[in-house]
Amino acid sequence: MGELKELFKARADAAVAEIKDLLKEHGNKKIGEVTLAQVYQGMRGITGLVTETSLLDAHEGIRFRDYSIPELQEKLPKAKDGTEPLPEGLFYLMLIGEMPSEEDAHQITSVWQRRSHVPTHVFHTIDALPITAHPMTMFVTGVMALQTESNFAKSYAKGMSKKDYWEYVFDDSMDLIARLPRIAAYVYRRKYKFSEHIQPNGLLDWAGNLAHMMGFEDESFKELMRLYMTIHADHEGGNVSAHTTHLVGSALSDPYLSFAAGMNGLAGPLHGLANQEVIKWIFDMREELETELPSKEQIADYVQKTLSAGKVVPGYGHAVLRKTDPRFTAQMEFGKKHMPDDPLVQTVWNIYETVPPILQSLGKIKNPWPNVDAHSGALLVHYGLEEYEFYTVLFGVSRSLGVLASLCWDRALGFPLERPKSVTTEAVKSWLAGNGEIWE
Ligand code: HAX
């Protein structure tokens, strides 16, 4: 851990100096204009954040430190005999900004193994919730209970210098990431497997161990988990889970509090919960049509019915992307390799051929193409993970990698409390009437 921490500190110190010079020379340069419509409509397209770990191009999709998903699949270290990337390697890439060696990734595996102990009170706190509670509620409750372990919070209470914030945020982030698979698997086994829990396997990688503790020993499911944990990890800084973690962290709330806040945002159906909504929507369609493999015509009718009921088609559309999400494509490739004849997976592909022209014909939807959530559930169901309410927890475990690597950067770069300005409609009307910006 020492080495990674020192390397991160060296990279961060260099970035601090670079940003200082950059702001000295260009600090007054305008980076865009804000329209009234943007202020009222979800701040779309307003550049207002720095997130170093990844960047989203509307047409090409996500790049992690400039690497696309196919490039990550090719270049990141793999598990022994595996072909999918190890999420440990992606974490290294996001944190340090360089492609890790095999040894770098395996070192993170062993650090996370060593730091993965979850204190008993966390399990008791989860157990206090009714079994009917949503898995995301149990997961976030577990993370909140784990906050007792925050070294950042303890050191801040004792009195800590600003220049040391990053170090405690780094340590807490590593501890938290290391512990999340255990909490997630505990929630899964508690809710769906009669609380018959499975102990971690000290020889497995982070994602492989999550699969093992959930009770899935199939090697190709472990490979799916490695891919899943890699592609869901980060999507630049403005999405709800990343932005919330960053915002709450800017108040110097510790990584446990900040991450839990981000996870509450991920649990919304327009964000991470869309993965459960997709599979629920497909199951409902199959039940109503009484077929495992609905035709494209039947799918088109069902889509129209969904739209007429005033609902969204889950898994389609995006606030920034304007093409098929490369995370969807990566999962489609996995499906073609491992389960090309699965009727549910084929249905996802038939939906892909049917939905975009229908959404496009409505004329108001900016992106008719599938996002990451349109595919993930069908792959999980193939391996027997049919409890779709659990899917967002898997997303959450993965998302920790990006948002916590970013939180380390936030504190290392000394980013201040985030506090944008808001206005009232009265103030806007007064401004439009020529009375100046009365909020200035
Ligand atoms: N089905 C039906 N209508 C849709 C739609 C869809 N999939 N996507 C967008 N629209 C509608 C919007 O509701 C909006 O309608 P109104 O003007 O009547 O309010 C209109 O089209 C314009 O929306 P937009 O500008 O294209 O999209 P937004 O940036 O406002 O919203 C969303 C982006 C992702 C929230 C939206 O596309 C959506 O609700 N999709 C379905 C839910 C989903 O898949 N969410 C997951 C997104 C990816 C993610 O975060 N994963 O975690």
Short mmCIF file of C-alpha atoms and ligand atoms in Angstrom, two decimals:
data_model
loop_
_atom_site.label_atom_id
_atom_site.label_comp_id
_atom_site.label_asym_id
_atom_site.label_seq_id
_atom_site.Cartn_x
_atom_site.Cartn_y
_atom_site.Cartn_z
CA MET A 1 0.00 0.00 0.00
CA GLY A 2 2.87 2.36 0.87
CA GLU A 3 4.16 2.30 -2.70
CA LEU A 4 0.80 3.07 -4.30
CA LYS A 5 0.18 5.84 -1.81
CA GLU A 6 3.59 7.41 -2.45
CA LEU A 7 3.17 7.14 -6.19
CA PHE A 8 -0.26 8.76 -5.94
CA LYS A 9 1.16 11.57 -3.80
CA ALA A 10 3.93 12.21 -6.34
CA ARG A 11 1.41 12.34 -9.21
CA ALA A 12 -0.90 14.60 -7.19
CA ASP A 13 1.91 17.00 -6.21
CA ALA A 14 2.89 17.36 -9.88
CA ALA A 15 -0.77 17.99 -10.80
CA VAL A 16 -1.17 20.62 -8.06
CA ALA A 17 1.80 22.55 -9.45
CA GLU A 18 0.54 22.22 -13.01
CA ILE A 19 -2.99 23.37 -12.13
CA LYS A 20 -1.60 26.32 -10.15
CA ASP A 21 0.33 27.53 -13.21
CA LEU A 22 -2.60 26.84 -15.49
CA LEU A 23 -4.95 28.92 -13.35
CA LYS A 24 -2.38 31.69 -12.97
CA GLU A 25 -2.17 32.06 -16.71
CA HIS A 26 -5.70 31.16 -17.84
CA GLY A 27 -7.89 31.46 -14.73
CA ASN A 28 -10.07 34.18 -16.27
CA LYS A 29 -10.70 32.34 -19.52
CA LYS A 30 -14.42 31.55 -20.17
CA ILE A 31 -15.10 27.80 -20.52
CA GLY A 32 -18.69 28.14 -21.80
CA GLU A 33 -21.91 30.06 -21.55
CA VAL A 34 -24.90 29.15 -19.47
CA THR A 35 -28.43 29.58 -20.82
CA LEU A 36 -31.56 30.05 -18.76
CA ALA A 37 -32.86 26.74 -20.15
CA GLN A 38 -29.79 24.94 -18.78
CA VAL A 39 -30.35 26.45 -15.35
CA TYR A 40 -33.94 25.15 -15.30
CA GLN A 41 -33.33 21.85 -17.06
CA GLY A 42 -30.90 19.82 -15.04
CA MET A 43 -27.73 21.80 -15.83
CA ARG A 44 -27.19 19.72 -19.01
CA GLY A 45 -24.00 20.64 -20.82
CA ILE A 46 -22.73 23.09 -18.21
CA THR A 47 -19.04 22.45 -17.60
CA GLY A 48 -18.59 22.99 -13.88
CA LEU A 49 -16.53 20.15 -12.44
CA VAL A 50 -13.07 18.64 -12.70
CA THR A 51 -12.95 14.82 -12.53
CA GLU A 52 -9.59 13.34 -13.46
CA THR A 53 -10.47 9.66 -13.65
CA SER A 54 -12.55 9.51 -16.85
CA LEU A 55 -14.07 11.63 -19.61
CA LEU A 56 -17.28 11.03 -21.55
CA ASP A 57 -17.49 11.79 -25.25
CA ALA A 58 -21.11 12.03 -26.41
CA HIS A 59 -20.39 10.01 -29.56
CA GLU A 60 -17.49 7.73 -28.60
CA GLY A 61 -18.50 6.94 -25.03
CA ILE A 62 -16.43 6.76 -21.89
CA ARG A 63 -12.63 6.88 -21.77
CA PHE A 64 -10.81 6.06 -18.59
CA ARG A 65 -7.61 8.13 -18.54
CA ASP A 66 -7.93 8.20 -22.32
CA TYR A 67 -8.44 4.44 -22.76
CA SER A 68 -11.68 3.22 -24.36
CA ILE A 69 -13.42 0.09 -23.06
CA PRO A 70 -12.06 -2.18 -25.86
CA GLU A 71 -8.57 -0.83 -25.09
CA LEU A 72 -9.03 -1.60 -21.39
CA GLN A 73 -10.13 -5.12 -22.28
CA GLU A 74 -6.98 -5.55 -24.31
CA LYS A 75 -4.43 -3.84 -22.07
CA LEU A 76 -5.45 -4.22 -18.42
CA PRO A 77 -4.01 -7.18 -16.47
CA LYS A 78 -6.19 -10.29 -16.27
CA ALA A 79 -6.83 -12.96 -13.67
CA LYS A 80 -4.94 -16.23 -14.16
CA ASP A 81 -6.43 -17.98 -17.23
CA GLY A 82 -8.91 -15.12 -17.61
CA THR A 83 -9.55 -12.81 -20.56
CA GLU A 84 -11.51 -9.99 -18.91
CA PRO A 85 -9.77 -7.06 -17.18
CA LEU A 86 -9.15 -7.02 -13.44
CA PRO A 87 -10.97 -4.05 -11.84
CA GLU A 88 -7.94 -3.66 -9.55
CA GLY A 89 -5.98 -2.61 -12.65
CA LEU A 90 -8.62 -0.07 -13.63
CA PHE A 91 -8.49 1.41 -10.13
CA TYR A 92 -4.71 1.79 -10.49
CA LEU A 93 -5.17 3.42 -13.90
CA MET A 94 -7.77 5.90 -12.59
CA LEU A 95 -5.73 6.73 -9.49
CA ILE A 96 -2.24 6.95 -10.94
CA GLY A 97 -3.02 7.81 -14.55
CA GLU A 98 -0.87 5.04 -16.05
CA MET A 99 -1.58 1.52 -17.26
CA PRO A 100 -0.60 -0.88 -14.43
CA SER A 101 1.69 -3.86 -14.79
CA GLU A 102 0.45 -7.32 -13.79
CA GLU A 103 2.32 -6.90 -10.54
CA ASP A 104 0.71 -3.51 -9.80
CA ALA A 105 -2.77 -4.99 -10.20
CA HIS A 106 -1.99 -8.11 -8.15
CA GLN A 107 -0.53 -5.96 -5.39
CA ILE A 108 -3.84 -4.11 -5.12
CA THR A 109 -5.62 -7.48 -4.97
CA SER A 110 -3.54 -8.48 -1.96
CA VAL A 111 -3.88 -5.10 -0.23
CA TRP A 112 -7.66 -5.27 -0.60
CA GLN A 113 -7.63 -8.88 0.63
CA ARG A 114 -5.73 -7.81 3.75
CA ARG A 115 -8.03 -4.87 4.44
CA SER A 116 -11.35 -6.61 3.76
CA HIS A 117 -12.34 -7.42 7.35
CA VAL A 118 -15.87 -6.16 8.14
CA PRO A 119 -16.65 -5.66 11.84
CA THR A 120 -19.58 -7.67 13.25
CA HIS A 121 -21.70 -4.63 14.14
CA VAL A 122 -22.08 -3.90 10.41
CA PHE A 123 -23.79 -7.25 9.86
CA HIS A 124 -25.97 -6.74 12.95
CA THR A 125 -27.03 -3.33 11.65
CA ILE A 126 -28.04 -4.84 8.30
CA ASP A 127 -29.85 -7.63 10.15
CA ALA A 128 -31.95 -5.03 11.99
CA LEU A 129 -33.68 -4.14 8.71
CA PRO A 130 -36.74 -6.15 7.66
CA ILE A 131 -35.99 -8.78 5.03
CA THR A 132 -38.36 -6.90 2.71
CA ALA A 133 -36.02 -3.88 2.62
CA HIS A 134 -34.57 -3.18 -0.81
CA PRO A 135 -31.00 -4.52 -1.22
CA MET A 136 -29.76 -0.97 -1.90
CA THR A 137 -31.21 0.12 1.46
CA MET A 138 -29.37 -2.76 3.15
CA PHE A 139 -26.16 -1.98 1.24
CA VAL A 140 -26.15 1.72 2.11
CA THR A 141 -27.06 0.90 5.72
CA GLY A 142 -24.03 -1.42 5.83
CA VAL A 143 -21.77 1.32 4.47
CA MET A 144 -23.14 3.79 7.03
CA ALA A 145 -22.55 1.30 9.86
CA LEU A 146 -18.97 0.89 8.61
CA GLN A 147 -18.42 4.63 9.00
CA THR A 148 -17.36 3.93 12.61
CA GLU A 149 -14.08 2.78 11.02
CA SER A 150 -13.27 6.09 9.31
CA ASN A 151 -9.74 7.22 10.09
CA PHE A 152 -10.43 10.51 8.34
CA ALA A 153 -13.32 11.29 10.73
CA LYS A 154 -11.26 10.26 13.77
CA SER A 155 -8.23 12.30 12.74
CA TYR A 156 -10.35 15.32 11.85
CA ALA A 157 -11.96 15.19 15.29
CA LYS A 158 -8.50 15.18 16.87
CA GLY A 159 -7.38 18.07 14.70
CA MET A 160 -5.65 17.58 11.37
CA SER A 161 -3.75 19.78 8.96
CA LYS A 162 -5.37 20.47 5.56
CA LYS A 163 -2.35 19.02 3.83
CA ASP A 164 -3.00 15.62 5.41
CA TYR A 165 -6.64 15.27 4.28
CA TRP A 166 -5.73 13.32 1.16
CA GLU A 167 -3.82 10.69 3.12
CA TYR A 168 -6.73 9.73 5.36
CA VAL A 169 -9.17 9.87 2.45
CA PHE A 170 -6.82 7.54 0.56
CA ASP A 171 -6.66 5.07 3.49
CA ASP A 172 -10.41 5.14 4.10
CA SER A 173 -11.09 4.67 0.38
CA MET A 174 -8.84 1.61 0.17
CA ASP A 175 -10.46 0.13 3.29
CA LEU A 176 -13.97 0.81 2.05
CA ILE A 177 -13.41 -0.62 -1.44
CA ALA A 178 -11.79 -3.69 0.11
CA ARG A 179 -14.83 -4.29 2.33
CA LEU A 180 -17.66 -3.66 -0.13
CA PRO A 181 -17.78 -7.13 -1.73
CA ARG A 182 -18.29 -8.67 1.71
CA ILE A 183 -21.16 -6.29 2.51
CA ALA A 184 -22.77 -6.78 -0.91
CA ALA A 185 -22.52 -10.57 -0.68
CA TYR A 186 -23.90 -10.47 2.86
CA VAL A 187 -26.94 -8.53 1.65
CA TYR A 188 -27.46 -11.02 -1.18
CA ARG A 189 -27.19 -14.14 0.98
CA ARG A 190 -29.31 -12.60 3.74
CA LYS A 191 -32.14 -11.56 1.47
CA TYR A 192 -32.19 -14.44 -0.99
CA LYS A 193 -30.27 -17.41 0.44
CA PHE A 194 -31.68 -17.83 3.96
CA SER A 195 -28.68 -16.02 5.50
CA GLU A 196 -26.43 -18.94 4.60
CA HIS A 197 -23.27 -16.88 4.32
CA ILE A 198 -20.06 -17.87 2.54
CA GLN A 199 -16.64 -16.94 3.89
CA PRO A 200 -14.24 -15.05 1.61
CA ASN A 201 -11.57 -16.97 -0.27
CA GLY A 202 -8.20 -15.37 0.43
CA LEU A 203 -6.79 -16.56 -2.90
CA LEU A 204 -9.31 -14.81 -5.13
CA ASP A 205 -9.24 -11.40 -6.75
CA TRP A 206 -11.70 -8.66 -5.70
CA ALA A 207 -14.45 -9.42 -8.25
CA GLY A 208 -13.86 -13.19 -8.19
CA ASN A 209 -14.25 -13.17 -4.43
CA LEU A 210 -17.51 -11.23 -4.68
CA ALA A 211 -18.86 -13.92 -7.03
CA HIS A 212 -17.62 -16.64 -4.66
CA MET A 213 -19.17 -15.05 -1.54
CA MET A 214 -22.48 -14.67 -3.38
CA GLY A 215 -22.35 -18.40 -4.14
CA PHE A 216 -21.39 -18.38 -7.85
CA GLU A 217 -18.41 -20.60 -8.60
CA ASP A 218 -18.70 -20.74 -12.38
CA GLU A 219 -15.46 -19.36 -13.86
CA SER A 220 -17.29 -17.52 -16.61
CA PHE A 221 -19.52 -15.79 -14.01
CA LYS A 222 -16.33 -14.62 -12.28
CA GLU A 223 -15.15 -13.31 -15.64
CA LEU A 224 -18.48 -11.52 -16.05
CA MET A 225 -18.03 -9.93 -12.61
CA ARG A 226 -14.53 -8.69 -13.60
CA LEU A 227 -15.93 -7.14 -16.77
CA TYR A 228 -19.00 -5.78 -14.95
CA MET A 229 -16.92 -4.20 -12.16
CA THR A 230 -14.65 -2.62 -14.77
CA ILE A 231 -17.24 -1.09 -17.10
CA HIS A 232 -19.53 0.31 -14.38
CA ALA A 233 -16.73 1.93 -12.39
CA ASP A 234 -16.82 5.50 -13.65
CA HIS A 235 -18.66 7.76 -16.10
CA GLU A 236 -16.96 11.14 -15.59
CA GLY A 237 -18.06 13.48 -12.80
CA GLY A 238 -21.54 14.85 -13.52
CA ASN A 239 -23.66 11.69 -13.16
CA VAL A 240 -25.72 11.53 -9.98
CA SER A 241 -23.62 9.00 -8.03
CA ALA A 242 -20.24 10.55 -8.91
CA HIS A 243 -21.41 14.11 -8.46
CA THR A 244 -23.08 13.36 -5.12
CA THR A 245 -20.01 11.60 -3.72
CA HIS A 246 -17.86 14.53 -4.83
CA LEU A 247 -20.29 17.15 -3.47
CA VAL A 248 -20.70 15.53 -0.07
CA GLY A 249 -16.94 14.93 0.12
CA SER A 250 -16.37 18.65 -0.49
CA ALA A 251 -17.91 19.31 2.94
CA LEU A 252 -15.10 17.09 4.30
CA SER A 253 -17.59 14.34 5.06
CA ASP A 254 -15.44 11.20 5.19
CA PRO A 255 -15.36 8.64 2.32
CA TYR A 256 -17.95 6.38 4.00
CA LEU A 257 -20.49 9.22 4.31
CA SER A 258 -19.70 10.55 0.85
CA PHE A 259 -19.93 7.16 -0.86
CA ALA A 260 -23.18 6.28 0.96
CA ALA A 261 -24.67 9.57 -0.29
CA GLY A 262 -23.61 8.72 -3.85
CA MET A 263 -25.18 5.27 -3.52
CA ASN A 264 -28.51 6.79 -2.51
CA GLY A 265 -28.40 8.60 -5.85
CA LEU A 266 -27.43 5.44 -7.71
CA ALA A 267 -30.57 3.83 -6.24
CA GLY A 268 -32.81 6.09 -8.35
CA PRO A 269 -34.62 4.52 -11.37
CA LEU A 270 -33.33 7.17 -13.79
CA HIS A 271 -29.76 6.23 -12.76
CA GLY A 272 -28.42 2.90 -11.45
CA LEU A 273 -31.75 1.32 -10.57
CA ALA A 274 -32.50 1.27 -14.32
CA ASN A 275 -30.70 -2.11 -14.49
CA GLN A 276 -33.38 -3.77 -12.34
CA GLU A 277 -36.13 -1.88 -14.20
CA VAL A 278 -34.94 -3.24 -17.56
CA ILE A 279 -35.15 -6.88 -16.55
CA LYS A 280 -38.44 -6.34 -14.72
CA TRP A 281 -39.82 -4.72 -17.88
CA ILE A 282 -38.67 -7.69 -20.01
CA PHE A 283 -40.06 -10.25 -17.53
CA ASP A 284 -43.42 -8.41 -17.49
CA MET A 285 -43.46 -8.35 -21.29
CA ARG A 286 -42.71 -12.08 -21.52
CA GLU A 287 -45.41 -12.87 -18.99
CA GLU A 288 -48.00 -10.74 -20.73
CA LEU A 289 -47.18 -12.16 -24.15
CA GLU A 290 -46.77 -15.68 -22.78
CA THR A 291 -43.56 -16.28 -24.70
CA GLU A 292 -39.88 -16.56 -23.83
CA LEU A 293 -38.83 -15.00 -27.11
CA PRO A 294 -41.18 -12.20 -28.21
CA SER A 295 -41.00 -11.23 -31.89
CA LYS A 296 -39.81 -7.77 -32.91
CA GLU A 297 -43.42 -6.85 -33.76
CA GLN A 298 -44.56 -7.90 -30.30
CA ILE A 299 -41.72 -5.91 -28.72
CA ALA A 300 -42.66 -2.83 -30.77
CA ASP A 301 -46.28 -3.07 -29.56
CA TYR A 302 -45.15 -3.46 -25.96
CA VAL A 303 -42.87 -0.41 -26.26
CA GLN A 304 -45.79 1.65 -27.57
CA LYS A 305 -47.87 0.46 -24.63
CA THR A 306 -45.13 1.51 -22.18
CA LEU A 307 -44.90 4.94 -23.77
CA SER A 308 -48.68 5.41 -23.85
CA ALA A 309 -48.78 4.67 -20.12
CA GLY A 310 -46.47 7.69 -19.64
CA LYS A 311 -43.47 5.53 -18.65
CA VAL A 312 -39.90 5.54 -19.91
CA VAL A 313 -38.39 2.58 -21.73
CA PRO A 314 -35.73 1.58 -19.20
CA GLY A 315 -32.17 1.16 -20.43
CA TYR A 316 -32.60 3.61 -23.31
CA GLY A 317 -31.55 7.25 -23.47
CA HIS A 318 -28.80 9.19 -21.77
CA ALA A 319 -28.20 12.70 -20.52
CA VAL A 320 -24.84 13.00 -22.32
CA LEU A 321 -24.29 10.02 -24.66
CA ARG A 322 -25.66 10.25 -28.21
CA LYS A 323 -24.73 6.78 -29.53
CA THR A 324 -24.95 3.16 -28.37
CA ASP A 325 -23.14 2.98 -25.04
CA PRO A 326 -19.82 1.09 -25.49
CA ARG A 327 -20.57 -0.53 -22.13
CA PHE A 328 -23.68 -2.05 -23.78
CA THR A 329 -21.54 -3.23 -26.69
CA ALA A 330 -18.94 -4.82 -24.37
CA GLN A 331 -21.70 -6.81 -22.67
CA MET A 332 -23.19 -7.78 -26.03
CA GLU A 333 -19.78 -9.16 -27.05
CA PHE A 334 -19.63 -11.12 -23.79
CA GLY A 335 -23.11 -12.52 -24.55
CA LYS A 336 -22.08 -13.55 -28.07
CA LYS A 337 -19.05 -15.36 -26.67
CA HIS A 338 -20.59 -17.10 -23.68
CA MET A 339 -24.36 -17.50 -24.30
CA PRO A 340 -25.38 -16.68 -27.89
CA ASP A 341 -28.45 -18.94 -27.77
CA ASP A 342 -29.92 -17.67 -24.49
CA PRO A 343 -33.49 -16.47 -25.27
CA LEU A 344 -33.35 -13.61 -22.75
CA VAL A 345 -30.07 -12.33 -24.18
CA GLN A 346 -31.52 -12.66 -27.68
CA THR A 347 -34.54 -10.65 -26.52
CA VAL A 348 -32.19 -7.86 -25.37
CA TRP A 349 -30.67 -7.86 -28.87
CA ASN A 350 -34.13 -7.83 -30.50
CA ILE A 351 -35.11 -4.89 -28.28
CA TYR A 352 -31.93 -3.15 -29.44
CA GLU A 353 -33.10 -3.50 -33.04
CA THR A 354 -36.65 -2.39 -32.24
CA VAL A 355 -36.56 0.45 -29.70
CA PRO A 356 -34.26 3.15 -31.19
CA PRO A 357 -36.40 3.88 -34.30
CA ILE A 358 -39.54 4.09 -32.14
CA LEU A 359 -37.94 6.50 -29.66
CA GLN A 360 -36.45 8.48 -32.55
CA SER A 361 -39.89 8.86 -34.14
CA LEU A 362 -41.15 10.66 -31.02
CA GLY A 363 -38.90 13.56 -31.95
CA LYS A 364 -38.12 14.70 -28.42
CA ILE A 365 -35.67 12.10 -27.15
CA LYS A 366 -32.09 13.24 -27.62
CA ASN A 367 -30.59 9.76 -27.49
CA PRO A 368 -32.66 6.74 -28.59
CA TRP A 369 -29.77 4.29 -28.06
CA PRO A 370 -29.24 1.77 -25.25
CA ASN A 371 -27.19 2.60 -22.17
CA VAL A 372 -25.21 0.25 -19.90
CA ASP A 373 -28.30 -0.91 -18.02
CA ALA A 374 -30.09 -2.28 -21.11
CA HIS A 375 -27.89 -5.39 -21.17
CA SER A 376 -26.48 -6.23 -17.77
CA GLY A 377 -29.48 -8.03 -16.23
CA ALA A 378 -29.84 -10.60 -19.01
CA LEU A 379 -26.24 -11.77 -18.54
CA LEU A 380 -26.75 -12.10 -14.78
CA VAL A 381 -30.00 -14.06 -15.22
CA HIS A 382 -28.16 -16.48 -17.50
CA TYR A 383 -26.00 -17.56 -14.56
CA GLY A 384 -29.00 -17.85 -12.23
CA LEU A 385 -28.80 -14.41 -10.63
CA GLU A 386 -32.48 -13.68 -11.16
CA GLU A 387 -33.04 -11.50 -8.10
CA TYR A 388 -33.07 -8.29 -10.10
CA GLU A 389 -33.55 -5.97 -7.12
CA PHE A 390 -29.94 -6.84 -6.25
CA TYR A 391 -28.46 -5.60 -9.53
CA THR A 392 -27.93 -1.99 -8.44
CA VAL A 393 -25.82 -3.22 -5.51
CA LEU A 394 -23.40 -4.77 -8.01
CA PHE A 395 -23.34 -1.47 -9.87
CA GLY A 396 -22.62 0.27 -6.55
CA VAL A 397 -19.68 -1.97 -5.67
CA SER A 398 -18.16 -1.19 -9.05
CA ARG A 399 -18.92 2.54 -8.87
CA SER A 400 -16.85 2.76 -5.65
CA LEU A 401 -13.70 2.42 -7.76
CA GLY A 402 -14.28 5.57 -9.77
CA VAL A 403 -15.90 7.82 -7.19
CA LEU A 404 -13.40 6.99 -4.45
CA ALA A 405 -10.37 7.33 -6.74
CA SER A 406 -11.85 10.73 -7.61
CA LEU A 407 -12.36 11.61 -3.95
CA CYS A 408 -8.64 10.94 -3.35
CA TRP A 409 -7.88 13.37 -6.18
CA ASP A 410 -10.36 15.94 -4.84
CA ARG A 411 -8.56 16.14 -1.52
CA ALA A 412 -5.06 15.85 -2.98
CA LEU A 413 -5.80 18.76 -5.33
CA GLY A 414 -7.25 20.74 -2.43
CA PHE A 415 -10.65 21.29 -4.06
CA PRO A 416 -12.83 23.55 -1.91
CA LEU A 417 -16.38 23.23 -0.64
CA GLU A 418 -18.71 23.03 -3.63
CA ARG A 419 -21.37 25.71 -3.55
CA PRO A 420 -22.95 26.82 -6.84
CA LYS A 421 -25.38 29.73 -6.95
CA SER A 422 -29.12 29.25 -7.29
CA VAL A 423 -31.80 31.75 -8.26
CA THR A 424 -35.56 32.09 -7.82
CA THR A 425 -38.01 32.51 -10.69
CA GLU A 426 -38.94 35.91 -9.23
CA ALA A 427 -35.30 36.96 -9.46
CA VAL A 428 -35.12 35.62 -13.03
CA LYS A 429 -38.25 37.59 -14.03
CA SER A 430 -36.81 40.74 -12.52
CA TRP A 431 -33.54 40.18 -14.43
CA LEU A 432 -35.49 39.60 -17.67
CA ALA A 433 -37.33 42.89 -17.03
CA GLY A 434 -33.98 44.65 -17.14
CA ASN A 435 -33.38 45.14 -13.44
CA GLY A 436 -29.91 43.58 -13.54
CA GLU A 437 -28.72 40.44 -11.82
CA ILE A 438 -30.21 41.19 -8.42
CA TRP A 439 -28.49 38.10 -7.00
CA GLU A 440 -25.05 39.56 -7.67
N1 HAX B 1 -38.20 6.32 -22.79
C1 HAX B 1 -39.18 7.24 -22.92
N2 HAX B 1 -38.98 8.56 -22.86
C2 HAX B 1 -37.71 8.98 -22.74
C3 HAX B 1 -36.62 8.09 -22.65
C4 HAX B 1 -36.91 6.69 -22.66
N3 HAX B 1 -35.95 5.78 -22.52
N4 HAX B 1 -35.47 8.79 -22.53
C5 HAX B 1 -35.83 10.10 -22.55
N5 HAX B 1 -37.18 10.21 -22.66
C6 HAX B 1 -37.98 11.44 -22.64
C7 HAX B 1 -37.71 12.22 -21.37
O1 HAX B 1 -38.49 11.67 -20.29
C8 HAX B 1 -38.12 13.62 -21.78
O2 HAX B 1 -39.54 13.66 -21.80
P1 HAX B 1 -40.34 15.00 -21.39
O3 HAX B 1 -39.81 16.08 -22.26
O4 HAX B 1 -41.75 14.63 -21.66
O5 HAX B 1 -40.04 15.22 -19.93
C9 HAX B 1 -37.63 13.69 -23.22
O6 HAX B 1 -37.55 12.32 -23.67
C10 HAX B 1 -36.29 14.34 -23.40
O7 HAX B 1 -35.34 13.68 -22.59
P2 HAX B 1 -33.79 13.68 -22.96
O8 HAX B 1 -33.32 15.09 -22.98
O9 HAX B 1 -33.55 12.87 -24.19
O10 HAX B 1 -33.15 12.87 -21.75
P3 HAX B 1 -32.72 13.39 -20.31
O11 HAX B 1 -31.31 13.89 -20.40
O12 HAX B 1 -33.73 14.32 -19.75
O13 HAX B 1 -32.80 12.04 -19.46
C11 HAX B 1 -32.44 9.77 -18.95
C12 HAX B 1 -31.85 11.03 -19.57
C13 HAX B 1 -31.38 8.71 -18.87
C14 HAX B 1 -32.93 10.10 -17.53
C15 HAX B 1 -33.65 9.30 -19.83
O14 HAX B 1 -33.17 8.98 -21.12
C16 HAX B 1 -34.39 8.12 -19.24
O15 HAX B 1 -35.29 8.32 -18.40
N6 HAX B 1 -34.04 6.84 -19.66
C17 HAX B 1 -34.65 5.65 -19.10
C18 HAX B 1 -34.07 5.32 -17.73
C19 HAX B 1 -32.63 4.83 -17.86
O16 HAX B 1 -32.32 3.97 -18.65
N7 HAX B 1 -31.74 5.36 -17.02
C20 HAX B 1 -30.34 4.96 -16.98
C21 HAX B 1 -29.42 5.97 -17.63
C22 HAX B 1 -27.96 5.57 -17.59
C23 HAX B 1 -27.48 5.53 -16.19
O17 HAX B 1 -27.36 6.50 -15.47
N8 HAX B 1 -27.22 4.35 -15.72
O18 HAX B 1 -26.93 4.19 -14.42
#
